[in-house]
Amino acid sequence: MRHRNRVDDQSICSATGGIVQDMLSNLDLPLLLENLPAGVVVYAANSQIVYVNPEAERILGVPSAQLVGRLADDPSWELRGSDDRPLPVSGHPFERVMADGKPLNNMVLGVTFGTAHQLRWVVVSAYLDKHSPERFVVVTFTELSRQRPVPFQEAFELVDEAIVITSADPSDRPWPRITYVNAAFCTLSGYSSVELLGETPRILQGEGTDRAALDRIREALVDGRPIRETLLNYNKVGKPYWLDISISPLLDSRGRITHFIALERDVSHLKQEAISQRRAAERDPLTHLRNRRGFKAALKGLMANGRIGRSRFSVITLDIDHFKRINDSLGHAKGDIVLTKLGEILRTSLRRNDVVARFGGEEFVVLLPDTDLDIAYQAAERLREAVMAIDTPTTFTISLGVACSGPQERFESVLLRADRALYTAKESGRNRTERAPEGPSTGPSV
């Protein structure tokens, strides 16, 4: 803050009053300014106020006698930017105009004088009068509250969409702090505003929240750009819900990002419909096992998290012995019963993380992550014995081939070796399990 010499009101008026009067007399401007529906404050070059019109007195709530002679950096002033943060002296309209000589248009400010007056929000314009011998800065302003009778908080409380505002301080990275939530956000999340303010949005995230989506959001926040994502969140009691989130930066009058605002819409019903449709497309309607498409999706997921490719895995291929004979002699209805019974055995006899699929007809495939050949062979034998133990009028047996991956072996290679082992089991009399020999060393793929 630079030092300025102070003088009393009388000396200010005597030194500058004549200049102001000369400046205004030609157009009878005193009468105009006295009745102008906008506040006007005139500063001398040393930042002392030399004139205040009645509308400025009304808006600021301070008589002109208390304002004339004050400096722009007088500690009695409190100025706030549009982000509601204290404005430094360098951000004062007078200082900005004097610094570069350029006009200032439509700057939003909060202003109060002393400690007993209410903060008033105004829209400010200012310019430097370069025509008079002593340069003056003319500041005009109108009261923003008259233009915006409904504060944004009240408007936000009326909308159905959940709204959350977070700060954008660098110290809040990688996740900013929550500074505002509306009623719809509290209803959706189950948290009160008291519980949420000061927290980060991570309080709503959990195990199923997409890490890649979170990374994209974090990058957008750092870059200061808008982003839209669909994200899984969890409410206060742990119930999951899906959100369509649109996040945008909020800027102050100088173009700096001060906050982020997120509009959130609950799309759980749409997401569940999409998930149900995808699952239906990936399931065999007769056995309720995965089909080829569902198996491929599961395999991609296992490869993405390292369960396939970084450790050994095994594959079991199997089919029903003489299935064509069953269909031809007993009819396709009986054949469907056989397929259904086998599907039940496969669903109940294997581990939860094993992937089972009907590839078509009587052909089935089982993928066993983190499993060596001996364990996979034992699992295949249990399946074969469980089929033989079925108490049903339509008896049938199955043949199976088992293969285990070699170092960095591709899935297709392991599947091919299991198929060859299955063919050997059938050629050797059926109703048996055959092991495949060790395979080549090639990288995994889908």
Coordinates of C-alpha atoms in Angstrom, one line a residue:
M1 CA 0.0 0.0 0.0
R2 CA 1.6 3.3 -1.1
H3 CA 1.6 6.3 1.3
R4 CA -0.4 9.4 0.5
N5 CA -0.5 12.7 2.3
R6 CA -3.9 13.4 3.9
V7 CA -5.5 16.8 4.1
D8 CA -8.7 17.9 5.8
D9 CA -12.0 18.2 3.9
Q10 CA -11.9 22.0 3.6
S11 CA -8.5 22.0 2.0
I12 CA -9.6 19.2 -0.4
C13 CA -12.6 21.1 -1.5
S14 CA -10.6 24.4 -1.9
A15 CA -8.0 22.6 -4.0
T16 CA -10.2 20.5 -6.2
G17 CA -13.7 22.1 -5.9
G18 CA -12.9 24.8 -8.4
I19 CA -11.7 22.3 -10.9
V20 CA -14.8 20.1 -10.4
Q21 CA -17.1 23.1 -10.7
D22 CA -15.3 24.2 -13.9
M23 CA -15.5 20.7 -15.3
L24 CA -19.3 20.5 -14.7
S25 CA -20.5 24.1 -15.2
N26 CA -20.7 24.1 -18.9
L27 CA -23.4 21.4 -19.1
D28 CA -25.1 22.2 -15.8
L29 CA -23.9 18.7 -14.7
P30 CA -24.4 19.3 -10.9
L31 CA -28.1 19.1 -11.4
L32 CA -27.8 16.0 -13.6
L33 CA -25.6 14.2 -11.1
E34 CA -27.8 15.1 -8.2
N35 CA -30.7 13.4 -9.9
L36 CA -28.9 10.5 -11.7
P37 CA -30.3 7.1 -10.8
A38 CA -26.8 5.7 -10.3
G39 CA -24.1 6.3 -7.7
V40 CA -21.2 8.6 -8.7
V41 CA -18.0 9.0 -6.8
V42 CA -15.2 11.2 -8.2
Y43 CA -11.6 10.6 -7.0
A44 CA -8.7 13.0 -7.4
A45 CA -5.4 11.7 -8.7
N46 CA -4.1 11.1 -5.2
S47 CA -7.2 8.8 -4.6
Q48 CA -9.1 11.3 -2.4
I49 CA -12.8 11.4 -2.9
V50 CA -13.9 14.9 -4.0
Y51 CA -17.5 14.3 -4.9
V52 CA -20.3 11.9 -3.9
N53 CA -23.8 12.2 -5.4
P54 CA -27.1 11.5 -3.4
E55 CA -27.6 8.0 -5.1
A56 CA -24.1 7.0 -4.0
E57 CA -25.0 8.1 -0.4
R58 CA -28.2 6.0 -0.6
I59 CA -26.6 2.9 -1.9
L60 CA -23.6 3.0 0.4
G61 CA -25.7 4.1 3.4
V62 CA -23.1 6.8 4.3
P63 CA -23.5 10.6 4.1
S64 CA -21.2 12.4 1.7
A65 CA -19.6 14.4 4.6
Q66 CA -18.2 11.1 5.9
L67 CA -16.9 10.1 2.4
V68 CA -15.4 13.2 0.9
G69 CA -11.7 13.3 1.6
R70 CA -11.4 9.5 2.2
L71 CA -8.7 7.6 0.2
A72 CA -9.3 4.5 -1.9
D73 CA -7.1 2.5 0.5
D74 CA -8.8 3.8 3.6
P75 CA -9.1 0.9 6.0
S76 CA -12.8 1.8 6.7
W77 CA -13.6 0.4 3.2
E78 CA -14.2 -3.3 2.7
L79 CA -14.4 -4.5 -0.9
R80 CA -15.2 -8.1 -2.0
G81 CA -15.0 -9.7 -5.4
S82 CA -17.8 -11.6 -7.1
D83 CA -16.5 -14.7 -5.5
D84 CA -17.2 -13.1 -2.1
R85 CA -13.5 -12.9 -1.2
P86 CA -11.8 -9.8 0.1
L87 CA -10.5 -7.6 -2.7
P88 CA -6.9 -6.3 -2.4
V89 CA -6.2 -2.6 -2.8
S90 CA -4.8 -3.3 -6.2
G91 CA -8.2 -4.5 -7.3
H92 CA -10.0 -1.3 -6.3
P93 CA -11.6 0.4 -9.4
F94 CA -9.6 3.6 -8.8
E95 CA -6.3 1.6 -8.7
R96 CA -7.1 -0.4 -11.8
V97 CA -8.0 2.7 -13.8
M98 CA -5.0 4.6 -12.7
A99 CA -2.7 1.7 -13.3
D100 CA -3.4 1.3 -17.0
G101 CA -5.7 4.3 -17.9
K102 CA -8.3 1.9 -19.4
P103 CA -12.0 2.2 -18.6
L104 CA -13.5 -0.5 -16.3
N105 CA -16.9 -1.8 -17.3
N106 CA -19.5 -3.8 -15.3
M107 CA -17.3 -5.1 -12.4
V108 CA -19.3 -6.8 -9.7
L109 CA -18.2 -5.7 -6.2
G110 CA -19.4 -6.1 -2.6
V111 CA -18.7 -2.9 -0.7
T112 CA -19.3 -1.6 2.8
F113 CA -17.9 1.3 4.9
G114 CA -17.1 0.9 8.5
T115 CA -18.4 -1.8 10.8
A116 CA -22.1 -0.9 11.2
H117 CA -23.2 -1.0 7.5
Q118 CA -24.5 -3.9 5.4
L119 CA -22.5 -5.2 2.6
R120 CA -24.0 -3.9 -0.7
W121 CA -23.5 -5.6 -4.0
V122 CA -23.0 -3.2 -7.0
V123 CA -22.1 -3.2 -10.6
V124 CA -19.2 -0.7 -11.1
S125 CA -17.8 1.1 -14.1
A126 CA -15.0 3.7 -14.0
Y127 CA -12.9 5.8 -16.3
L128 CA -10.1 8.3 -16.2
D129 CA -10.9 11.9 -17.1
K130 CA -7.7 13.0 -19.0
H131 CA -9.0 16.4 -20.2
S132 CA -8.8 18.3 -16.9
P133 CA -5.4 19.7 -15.7
E134 CA -5.7 17.4 -12.7
R135 CA -6.8 13.9 -13.7
F136 CA -10.0 12.6 -12.0
V137 CA -11.3 9.0 -11.8
V138 CA -15.1 8.9 -12.1
V139 CA -16.7 5.8 -10.6
T140 CA -20.4 5.0 -11.3
F141 CA -22.3 2.1 -9.9
T142 CA -25.8 0.6 -9.6
E143 CA -27.2 -1.7 -6.9
L144 CA -27.1 -5.3 -8.0
S145 CA -29.7 -6.4 -5.5
R146 CA -32.3 -4.4 -7.4
Q147 CA -31.4 -6.3 -10.6
R148 CA -31.3 -9.7 -8.9
P149 CA -34.0 -9.8 -6.3
V150 CA -33.7 -13.6 -5.7
P151 CA -30.3 -14.7 -4.4
F152 CA -28.8 -17.7 -6.2
Q153 CA -29.1 -19.8 -3.0
E154 CA -32.8 -19.3 -2.9
A155 CA -33.1 -20.2 -6.6
F156 CA -31.0 -23.3 -6.2
E157 CA -33.2 -24.5 -3.3
L158 CA -36.2 -24.5 -5.7
V159 CA -34.8 -26.8 -8.4
D160 CA -35.1 -30.6 -8.6
E161 CA -31.5 -31.1 -9.7
A162 CA -28.9 -31.7 -7.0
I163 CA -26.3 -28.8 -6.9
V164 CA -23.0 -28.7 -5.2
I165 CA -20.4 -25.9 -5.3
T166 CA -16.8 -26.6 -4.4
S167 CA -13.8 -24.3 -4.0
A168 CA -11.0 -24.2 -6.4
D169 CA -8.0 -23.4 -4.1
P170 CA -4.8 -25.2 -5.2
S171 CA -4.5 -26.5 -1.6
D172 CA -7.7 -28.4 -2.1
R173 CA -6.3 -30.6 -4.8
P174 CA -6.7 -33.4 -5.8
W175 CA -10.3 -32.9 -4.7
P176 CA -11.8 -29.5 -3.8
R177 CA -13.8 -28.8 -0.6
I178 CA -17.6 -28.5 -0.6
T179 CA -18.8 -24.9 0.1
Y180 CA -22.5 -25.2 -0.8
V181 CA -25.1 -27.9 -1.4
N182 CA -28.8 -27.4 -2.1
A183 CA -31.7 -29.3 -0.5
A184 CA -32.0 -31.7 -3.5
F185 CA -28.4 -32.7 -3.0
C186 CA -29.0 -33.5 0.7
T187 CA -32.1 -35.5 -0.1
L188 CA -30.2 -37.6 -2.8
S189 CA -27.1 -38.2 -0.7
G190 CA -28.8 -38.6 2.7
Y191 CA -26.3 -36.2 4.3
S192 CA -27.2 -32.9 5.9
S193 CA -25.5 -29.7 4.6
V194 CA -23.7 -29.5 8.0
E195 CA -22.2 -32.9 7.4
L196 CA -21.1 -32.1 3.8
L197 CA -19.7 -28.6 4.1
G198 CA -15.9 -28.7 4.3
E199 CA -15.8 -32.3 3.0
T200 CA -14.7 -33.4 -0.4
P201 CA -16.9 -35.3 -3.0
R202 CA -14.9 -38.4 -2.2
I203 CA -17.2 -38.9 0.8
L204 CA -19.8 -40.1 -1.7
Q205 CA -17.5 -42.5 -3.7
G206 CA -16.9 -46.2 -3.1
E207 CA -15.5 -49.4 -4.4
G208 CA -17.7 -49.4 -7.5
T209 CA -16.9 -45.8 -8.5
D210 CA -15.2 -45.8 -11.9
R211 CA -11.5 -44.8 -11.3
A212 CA -11.1 -43.8 -14.9
A213 CA -14.0 -41.4 -14.7
L214 CA -12.6 -39.9 -11.5
D215 CA -9.3 -39.3 -13.2
R216 CA -11.0 -37.6 -16.1
I217 CA -12.9 -35.3 -13.7
R218 CA -9.7 -34.5 -11.8
E219 CA -7.9 -33.6 -15.0
A220 CA -10.7 -31.3 -16.0
L221 CA -10.6 -29.5 -12.6
V222 CA -6.9 -29.0 -12.9
D223 CA -7.3 -27.7 -16.5
G224 CA -10.2 -25.5 -15.5
R225 CA -12.6 -26.8 -18.1
P226 CA -16.2 -28.2 -18.0
I227 CA -16.8 -32.0 -18.0
R228 CA -19.8 -34.3 -18.0
E229 CA -19.6 -37.9 -16.6
T230 CA -21.9 -40.7 -15.4
L231 CA -20.7 -41.8 -12.0
L232 CA -21.6 -44.3 -9.3
N233 CA -22.0 -42.7 -5.9
Y234 CA -23.1 -44.0 -2.5
N235 CA -25.5 -42.3 -0.1
K236 CA -25.0 -42.0 3.7
V237 CA -26.3 -45.6 4.4
G238 CA -24.2 -47.1 1.6
K239 CA -26.9 -47.4 -1.1
P240 CA -25.5 -47.0 -4.6
Y241 CA -27.0 -44.5 -7.1
W242 CA -25.9 -43.4 -10.6
L243 CA -25.5 -39.7 -11.4
D244 CA -25.3 -37.7 -14.6
I245 CA -22.9 -35.0 -13.5
S246 CA -22.1 -31.7 -15.3
I247 CA -19.2 -29.7 -13.8
S248 CA -18.3 -26.1 -14.8
P249 CA -15.8 -23.6 -13.5
L250 CA -17.1 -20.3 -11.9
L251 CA -15.0 -17.2 -12.7
D252 CA -14.6 -13.9 -10.9
S253 CA -14.6 -10.5 -12.5
R254 CA -10.9 -10.9 -13.5
G255 CA -11.4 -14.3 -15.1
R256 CA -9.9 -16.4 -12.3
I257 CA -11.5 -19.7 -11.4
T258 CA -12.8 -19.5 -7.8
H259 CA -15.3 -22.4 -7.6
F260 CA -16.7 -25.3 -9.5
I261 CA -20.5 -25.9 -9.7
A262 CA -21.8 -29.4 -10.4
L263 CA -25.4 -30.2 -11.5
E264 CA -26.3 -33.7 -10.7
R265 CA -29.2 -35.8 -12.0
D266 CA -30.2 -39.2 -10.6
V267 CA -30.1 -41.6 -13.5
S268 CA -30.1 -44.8 -11.5
H269 CA -33.3 -46.1 -13.3
L270 CA -31.8 -45.5 -16.7
K271 CA -28.5 -47.1 -15.7
Q272 CA -30.2 -50.1 -14.3
E273 CA -32.2 -50.5 -17.5
A274 CA -29.0 -50.3 -19.6
I275 CA -27.3 -52.8 -17.3
S276 CA -30.3 -55.2 -17.6
Q277 CA -30.3 -54.9 -21.3
R278 CA -26.6 -55.5 -21.5
R279 CA -26.8 -58.6 -19.2
A280 CA -29.7 -59.9 -21.3
A281 CA -27.6 -59.5 -24.4
E282 CA -24.7 -61.4 -22.7
R283 CA -26.8 -64.3 -21.3
D284 CA -28.0 -67.5 -22.8
P285 CA -31.8 -67.5 -22.2
L286 CA -32.0 -71.3 -21.7
T287 CA -29.2 -72.0 -19.2
H288 CA -28.8 -68.4 -17.9
L289 CA -25.1 -68.8 -18.3
R290 CA -23.0 -66.3 -20.3
N291 CA -23.0 -66.5 -24.0
R292 CA -19.9 -65.9 -26.2
R293 CA -20.4 -62.1 -26.0
G294 CA -20.7 -62.3 -22.2
F295 CA -17.7 -64.5 -21.9
K296 CA -15.6 -62.1 -24.0
A297 CA -16.7 -59.2 -21.8
A298 CA -15.8 -61.1 -18.6
L299 CA -12.4 -62.1 -20.1
K300 CA -11.6 -58.4 -20.9
G301 CA -12.4 -57.4 -17.3
L302 CA -10.1 -60.1 -15.9
M303 CA -7.3 -59.0 -18.2
A304 CA -7.8 -55.4 -17.3
N305 CA -7.3 -56.1 -13.6
G306 CA -4.4 -58.5 -14.1
R307 CA -6.3 -61.7 -13.2
I308 CA -5.5 -63.1 -16.7
G309 CA -2.1 -62.7 -18.2
R310 CA 0.0 -62.0 -15.1
S311 CA -0.8 -65.3 -13.4
R312 CA -1.6 -68.8 -14.6
F313 CA -5.1 -69.7 -15.5
S314 CA -6.9 -72.8 -16.8
V315 CA -9.7 -73.5 -19.3
I316 CA -12.2 -76.4 -19.3
T317 CA -14.1 -77.2 -22.5
L318 CA -17.0 -79.7 -22.3
D319 CA -19.9 -80.9 -24.3
I320 CA -22.8 -83.4 -23.9
D321 CA -22.1 -86.9 -25.1
H322 CA -24.3 -88.0 -28.0
F323 CA -26.5 -84.9 -27.7
K324 CA -27.7 -85.1 -31.3
R325 CA -29.0 -88.6 -30.5
I326 CA -30.9 -87.2 -27.4
N327 CA -32.6 -84.6 -29.6
D328 CA -33.4 -87.0 -32.4
S329 CA -34.8 -89.8 -30.2
L330 CA -36.4 -87.8 -27.3
G331 CA -37.2 -84.5 -29.0
H332 CA -35.8 -81.0 -28.6
A333 CA -37.9 -80.4 -25.4
K334 CA -36.0 -83.2 -23.7
G335 CA -32.7 -81.8 -25.1
D336 CA -33.5 -78.4 -23.5
I337 CA -34.1 -80.1 -20.2
V338 CA -30.6 -81.7 -20.4
L339 CA -29.0 -78.3 -21.3
T340 CA -30.9 -76.7 -18.4
K341 CA -29.7 -79.4 -15.9
L342 CA -26.1 -79.0 -17.0
G343 CA -26.4 -75.2 -16.7
E344 CA -27.5 -75.7 -13.0
I345 CA -24.6 -78.0 -12.3
L346 CA -22.1 -75.5 -13.8
R347 CA -23.6 -72.6 -11.8
T348 CA -23.5 -74.4 -8.5
S349 CA -20.4 -76.5 -8.7
L350 CA -17.7 -73.9 -9.5
R351 CA -16.2 -71.0 -7.7
R352 CA -17.8 -67.5 -7.8
N353 CA -14.9 -66.0 -9.7
D354 CA -14.9 -68.8 -12.4
V355 CA -16.4 -67.7 -15.7
V356 CA -18.9 -70.2 -17.3
A357 CA -20.4 -69.8 -20.7
R358 CA -22.5 -71.7 -23.2
F359 CA -20.7 -71.2 -26.5
G360 CA -23.6 -72.7 -28.6
G361 CA -25.4 -76.0 -28.9
E362 CA -24.0 -78.4 -26.3
E363 CA -20.6 -76.7 -26.1
F364 CA -19.6 -75.1 -22.8
V365 CA -16.4 -73.3 -21.6
V366 CA -15.1 -72.6 -18.1
L367 CA -12.3 -70.1 -17.3
L368 CA -10.6 -70.6 -14.0
P369 CA -8.4 -67.7 -13.0
D370 CA -5.3 -68.3 -10.7
T371 CA -5.6 -72.1 -11.2
D372 CA -3.0 -74.7 -12.2
L373 CA -3.7 -77.8 -14.2
D374 CA -4.1 -80.2 -11.3
I375 CA -6.8 -78.0 -9.6
A376 CA -8.6 -77.5 -12.9
Y377 CA -8.6 -81.3 -13.6
Q378 CA -10.1 -81.9 -10.2
A379 CA -12.8 -79.3 -10.8
A380 CA -13.6 -81.0 -14.2
E381 CA -13.9 -84.4 -12.6
R382 CA -16.3 -83.0 -10.0
L383 CA -18.5 -81.7 -12.8
R384 CA -18.4 -85.0 -14.7
E385 CA -19.4 -86.9 -11.5
A386 CA -22.1 -84.4 -10.6
V387 CA -23.7 -85.0 -14.1
M388 CA -23.6 -88.8 -13.6
A389 CA -25.4 -88.4 -10.2
I390 CA -28.3 -86.5 -11.7
D391 CA -31.6 -88.2 -10.8
T392 CA -33.6 -87.6 -13.9
P393 CA -35.5 -89.7 -16.5
T394 CA -33.1 -88.3 -19.2
T395 CA -29.6 -89.6 -18.3
F396 CA -26.6 -88.2 -20.1
T397 CA -22.8 -87.8 -19.6
I398 CA -20.2 -85.2 -20.6
S399 CA -16.7 -85.2 -21.9
L400 CA -14.1 -82.6 -20.9
G401 CA -10.8 -81.2 -21.9
V402 CA -8.5 -79.2 -19.5
A403 CA -5.6 -77.0 -20.3
C404 CA -3.4 -74.6 -18.2
S405 CA -1.6 -71.5 -19.5
G406 CA 2.1 -71.4 -20.1
P407 CA 4.2 -68.3 -19.4
Q408 CA 2.5 -65.4 -21.2
E409 CA 0.3 -67.7 -23.3
R410 CA -2.6 -66.3 -25.1
F411 CA -6.1 -67.2 -24.1
E412 CA -7.0 -68.4 -27.6
S413 CA -4.0 -70.8 -27.5
V414 CA -5.1 -72.3 -24.1
L415 CA -8.7 -72.7 -25.4
L416 CA -7.5 -74.5 -28.5
R417 CA -5.4 -76.9 -26.5
A418 CA -8.4 -77.6 -24.2
D419 CA -10.6 -78.2 -27.3
R420 CA -8.0 -80.7 -28.5
A421 CA -8.0 -82.5 -25.2
L422 CA -11.8 -82.6 -25.3
Y423 CA -11.6 -84.2 -28.8
T424 CA -9.2 -86.8 -27.4
A425 CA -11.6 -87.6 -24.5
K426 CA -14.4 -88.3 -27.0
E427 CA -12.1 -90.4 -29.2
S428 CA -11.1 -92.4 -26.1
G429 CA -14.7 -93.4 -25.2
R430 CA -16.5 -90.3 -23.9
N431 CA -17.6 -89.6 -20.2
R432 CA -14.0 -88.7 -19.3
T433 CA -11.7 -85.8 -18.6
E434 CA -8.5 -85.4 -20.6
R435 CA -5.5 -83.1 -19.8
A436 CA -3.8 -81.1 -22.5
P437 CA 0.0 -81.0 -22.8
E438 CA 2.0 -77.9 -21.9
G439 CA 1.4 -75.1 -24.4
P440 CA 3.6 -72.4 -26.1
S441 CA 4.7 -69.1 -24.6
T442 CA 2.7 -66.2 -26.2
G443 CA 1.1 -63.1 -24.8
P444 CA -2.6 -63.1 -23.7
S445 CA -5.3 -61.5 -25.8
V446 CA -9.1 -61.7 -26.3

